[in-house]
Tab-separated table of C-alpha atoms in Angstrom:
chain	number	residue	atom	x	y	z
A	1	MET	CA	92.910	90.685	104.755
A	2	SER	CA	92.261	87.643	106.932
A	3	LYS	CA	92.042	87.857	110.731
A	4	ARG	CA	95.407	86.132	111.020
A	5	GLU	CA	97.034	88.616	108.637
A	6	ALA	CA	95.448	91.511	110.522
A	7	LEU	CA	96.898	90.230	113.788
A	8	VAL	CA	100.369	89.929	112.253
A	9	GLU	CA	100.177	93.426	110.751
A	10	ALA	CA	99.104	94.867	114.084
A	11	ALA	CA	101.945	93.092	115.854
A	12	LYS	CA	104.461	94.399	113.307
A	13	SER	CA	103.395	97.974	113.997
A	14	LEU	CA	103.331	97.579	117.774
A	15	LEU	CA	106.740	95.907	117.877
A	16	TRP	CA	108.169	98.924	116.074
A	17	GLU	CA	106.348	101.449	118.245
A	18	ARG	CA	106.620	99.817	121.661
A	19	GLY	CA	108.941	96.826	121.537
A	20	PHE	CA	108.177	93.246	122.483
A	21	HIS	CA	107.657	93.547	126.239
A	22	ALA	CA	105.416	96.637	126.035
A	23	MET	CA	103.225	95.125	123.322
A	24	SER	CA	100.088	93.719	124.923
A	25	PRO	CA	97.650	91.162	123.444
A	26	ARG	CA	94.819	93.627	124.141
A	27	GLU	CA	96.506	96.292	121.998
A	28	VAL	CA	97.042	93.766	119.216
A	29	LEU	CA	93.342	92.895	119.235
A	30	GLN	CA	92.332	96.555	119.266
A	31	ARG	CA	94.718	97.481	116.452
A	32	SER	CA	93.755	94.479	114.298
A	33	ARG	CA	90.022	94.755	115.053
A	34	ALA	CA	90.006	90.997	115.389
A	35	GLY	CA	87.443	89.389	117.640
A	36	GLN	CA	88.115	88.417	121.234
A	37	GLY	CA	90.009	85.134	121.337
A	38	SER	CA	91.286	85.425	117.749
A	39	LEU	CA	94.893	85.708	118.847
A	40	TYR	CA	94.815	82.396	120.692
A	41	HIS	CA	92.916	80.760	117.843
A	42	PHE	CA	95.815	81.336	115.431
A	43	PHE	CA	98.795	81.527	117.816
A	44	SER	CA	99.827	79.901	121.069
A	45	GLY	CA	100.396	83.315	122.604
A	46	LYS	CA	102.085	86.700	122.360
A	47	GLU	CA	105.569	85.324	121.711
A	48	GLU	CA	104.551	83.153	118.768
A	49	LEU	CA	102.625	86.038	117.202
A	50	ALA	CA	105.582	88.383	117.733
A	51	ALA	CA	107.992	85.817	116.257
A	52	VAL	CA	105.845	85.485	113.111
A	53	ALA	CA	105.546	89.275	112.847
A	54	MET	CA	109.295	89.806	113.344
A	55	SER	CA	110.113	87.180	110.737
A	56	ALA	CA	107.848	88.999	108.281
A	57	VAL	CA	109.505	92.342	109.088
A	58	ALA	CA	112.974	90.855	108.614
A	59	GLU	CA	111.970	89.420	105.237
A	60	GLU	CA	110.454	92.719	104.093
A	61	VAL	CA	113.542	94.705	105.086
A	62	SER	CA	115.899	92.183	103.479
A	63	ARG	CA	113.984	92.132	100.200
A	64	ARG	CA	113.857	95.919	100.036
A	65	ILE	CA	117.607	96.191	100.563
A	66	GLU	CA	118.317	93.541	97.930
A	67	VAL	CA	116.023	95.248	95.409
A	68	THR	CA	117.485	98.711	95.960
A	69	CYS	CA	121.137	97.924	96.720
A	70	GLY	CA	121.762	94.390	95.474
A	71	PRO	CA	123.882	93.306	92.490
A	72	GLY	CA	122.582	94.590	89.178
A	73	THR	CA	121.180	97.825	90.631
A	74	GLY	CA	124.160	100.024	89.811
A	75	SER	CA	127.872	100.324	90.495
A	76	GLY	CA	129.195	99.221	93.855
A	77	ILE	CA	129.782	102.751	95.132
A	78	ASP	CA	126.354	103.884	93.892
A	79	ARG	CA	124.692	101.073	95.840
A	80	LEU	CA	126.536	102.044	99.018
A	81	GLU	CA	125.549	105.685	98.521
A	82	ARG	CA	121.932	104.668	97.912
A	83	PHE	CA	121.854	102.744	101.178
A	84	LEU	CA	123.440	105.559	103.168
A	85	MET	CA	121.219	108.271	101.732
A	86	SER	CA	117.942	106.327	101.878
A	87	ASP	CA	114.969	108.235	103.226
A	88	ARG	CA	114.555	107.262	106.902
A	89	ASP	CA	112.270	108.312	109.722
A	90	ALA	CA	115.136	108.498	112.191
A	91	LEU	CA	112.955	109.500	115.129
A	92	ARG	CA	110.783	106.439	114.727
A	93	GLY	CA	113.857	104.222	114.805
A	94	CYS	CA	114.958	101.111	112.944
A	95	ARG	CA	112.521	98.211	112.897
A	96	LEU	CA	115.396	95.763	113.351
A	97	GLY	CA	117.694	97.837	115.528
A	98	ARG	CA	114.986	98.434	118.109
A	99	MET	CA	114.605	94.700	118.614
A	100	ALA	CA	118.361	94.051	118.608
A	101	GLN	CA	118.859	96.422	121.556
A	102	ASP	CA	116.470	94.494	123.810
A	103	PRO	CA	118.656	92.273	126.050
A	104	ASP	CA	115.639	90.158	127.067
A	105	LEU	CA	114.299	89.548	123.575
A	106	PRO	CA	113.201	85.910	123.164
A	107	GLU	CA	115.440	83.807	120.940
A	108	SER	CA	112.490	83.156	118.614
A	109	LEU	CA	112.582	86.841	117.677
A	110	ARG	CA	116.326	87.458	117.992
A	111	SER	CA	117.160	84.851	115.363
A	112	SER	CA	115.065	86.708	112.762
A	113	VAL	CA	116.769	89.996	113.628
A	114	ALA	CA	120.236	88.429	113.398
A	115	THR	CA	119.432	86.826	110.037
A	116	ALA	CA	118.190	90.120	108.624
A	117	PHE	CA	121.325	91.983	109.714
A	118	GLU	CA	123.470	89.236	108.215
A	119	ARG	CA	121.645	89.543	104.884
A	120	LEU	CA	122.138	93.311	104.985
A	121	ARG	CA	125.841	92.908	105.710
A	122	SER	CA	126.159	90.458	102.805
A	123	VAL	CA	124.510	92.895	100.359
A	124	LEU	CA	126.738	95.765	101.465
A	125	GLU	CA	129.880	93.605	101.476
A	126	ARG	CA	129.159	92.614	97.869
A	127	ALA	CA	128.733	96.297	96.982
A	128	VAL	CA	132.091	97.104	98.612
A	129	GLN	CA	133.789	94.279	96.690
A	130	ASP	CA	132.285	95.503	93.425
A	131	ALA	CA	133.428	99.044	94.195
A	132	GLN	CA	136.932	97.711	94.809
A	133	ARG	CA	136.954	95.896	91.469
A	134	GLU	CA	135.665	99.031	89.766
A	135	GLY	CA	138.442	101.137	91.285
A	136	ALA	CA	136.114	103.239	93.459
A	137	LEU	CA	137.457	101.883	96.764
A	138	HIS	CA	140.965	100.861	97.798
A	139	PRO	CA	141.523	97.122	97.210
A	140	ASP	CA	143.244	96.670	100.584
A	141	LEU	CA	140.103	97.531	102.547
A	142	ASP	CA	138.394	94.739	104.486
A	143	ALA	CA	135.042	94.564	102.654
A	144	SER	CA	133.248	92.784	105.484
A	145	ALA	CA	134.480	95.238	108.125
A	146	LEU	CA	133.539	98.232	105.983
A	147	ALA	CA	130.040	96.798	105.463
A	148	ASP	CA	129.657	96.398	109.224
A	149	THR	CA	130.924	99.949	109.734
A	150	ILE	CA	128.311	101.358	107.356
A	151	ILE	CA	125.572	99.482	109.219
A	152	ALA	CA	126.937	100.761	112.544
A	153	VAL	CA	126.924	104.358	111.266
A	154	VAL	CA	123.253	104.140	110.281
A	155	GLN	CA	122.255	102.461	113.545
A	156	GLY	CA	124.191	105.115	115.456
A	157	GLY	CA	122.319	107.753	113.483
A	158	TYR	CA	119.040	106.355	114.784
A	159	VAL	CA	120.306	106.466	118.366
A	160	LEU	CA	121.547	110.063	118.091
A	161	ALA	CA	118.360	111.212	116.368
A	162	ARG	CA	116.138	109.743	119.077
A	163	ALA	CA	118.377	111.075	121.851
A	164	ARG	CA	118.287	114.606	120.438
A	165	GLY	CA	114.688	114.520	119.253
A	166	GLU	CA	115.467	115.509	115.670
A	167	ASN	CA	116.278	113.841	112.347
A	168	GLU	CA	119.349	115.970	111.611
A	169	PRO	CA	121.942	113.675	113.279
A	170	MET	CA	121.072	110.872	110.849
A	171	ALA	CA	121.694	113.139	107.864
A	172	ARG	CA	124.996	114.290	109.379
A	173	VAL	CA	126.461	110.847	110.083
A	174	THR	CA	125.346	109.255	106.807
A	175	GLY	CA	126.627	112.284	104.908
A	176	ALA	CA	129.961	112.030	106.706
A	177	MET	CA	130.209	108.317	105.913
A	178	SER	CA	129.455	109.052	102.269
A	179	ALA	CA	132.246	111.634	102.222
A	180	LEU	CA	134.635	109.164	103.849
A	181	LEU	CA	133.926	106.617	101.126
A	182	MET	CA	135.105	109.180	98.581
A	183	LEU	CA	138.394	109.434	100.499
A	184	LEU	CA	138.912	105.669	100.350
A	185	LYS	CA	139.593	105.601	96.633
A	186	PRO	CA	143.001	104.222	95.587
A	187	PRO	CA	145.532	106.717	94.182
A	188	GLN	CA	145.008	107.195	90.439
A	189	ASN	CA	148.436	105.800	89.575
A	190	GLU	CA	147.973	102.703	91.738
A	191	PRO	CA	146.715	99.561	89.957
A	192	VAL	CA	143.590	97.908	91.352
A	193	VAL	CA	144.999	94.608	92.625
A	194	ALA	CA	143.320	92.710	95.447
A	195	ARG	CA	145.626	92.140	98.415
A	196	ALA	CA	145.235	91.149	102.045
A	197	PRO	CA	142.731	93.535	103.670
A	198	LEU	CA	144.117	96.415	105.703
A	199	GLY	CA	144.121	95.773	109.413
A	200	ARG	CA	144.598	92.013	109.146
A	201	PRO	CA	147.695	90.714	111.010
A	202	ARG	CA	150.536	89.498	108.795
A	203	SER	CA	151.678	85.928	109.088
A	204	ARG	CA	154.956	85.266	110.885
A	205	LYS	CA	156.521	84.101	107.655
A	206	SER	CA	155.728	87.338	105.799
A	207	ALA	CA	156.825	89.375	108.816
A	208	LYS	CA	160.215	87.659	108.890
A	209	ARG	CA	160.763	88.348	105.176
A	210	ARG	CA	160.243	92.059	105.796
A	211	THR	CA	162.716	92.254	108.707
């Protein structure tokens, strides 16, 4: 591993453990075992190093999700279940969620976090749509909103786990979300036909026809 790679790896770990503002250049040098001055040889400063590290983290997380839950890895509902029931260290927190909760996070880092969450939402939305086509989820559900809800459940699980000092809340909320998905199946005698998603306002024209 090169000195530059060692610095990035150290920054990735410290961002997860401490966050951007608490991560110090001295700690990065100690963790990476790089020589004094190495950080400023490869990067303009702490923010540039953190931005490179966060971009790498976002790419790693996105690739892992696509490999485990993307199209071609099983039925739509199986992919959603796999995401929900993934093995997580809830007490350590989410590598992306931790950064997203920092209101003073530099834009150079926030953009990577936002892109990663968008890629995650896209993968889960595709899984929801496939589950709808396969008859495992009601066709009237808003696929994008359900994908966001699943992400919110997992992120909430991290928050509850850290607040209570135990992993059990994550298992509870993801298990409950998994059970709810089973309740969102269409009735057996109802054909699977895509319609306007539930919760979307009807147009005035359609509303007048119904009155």
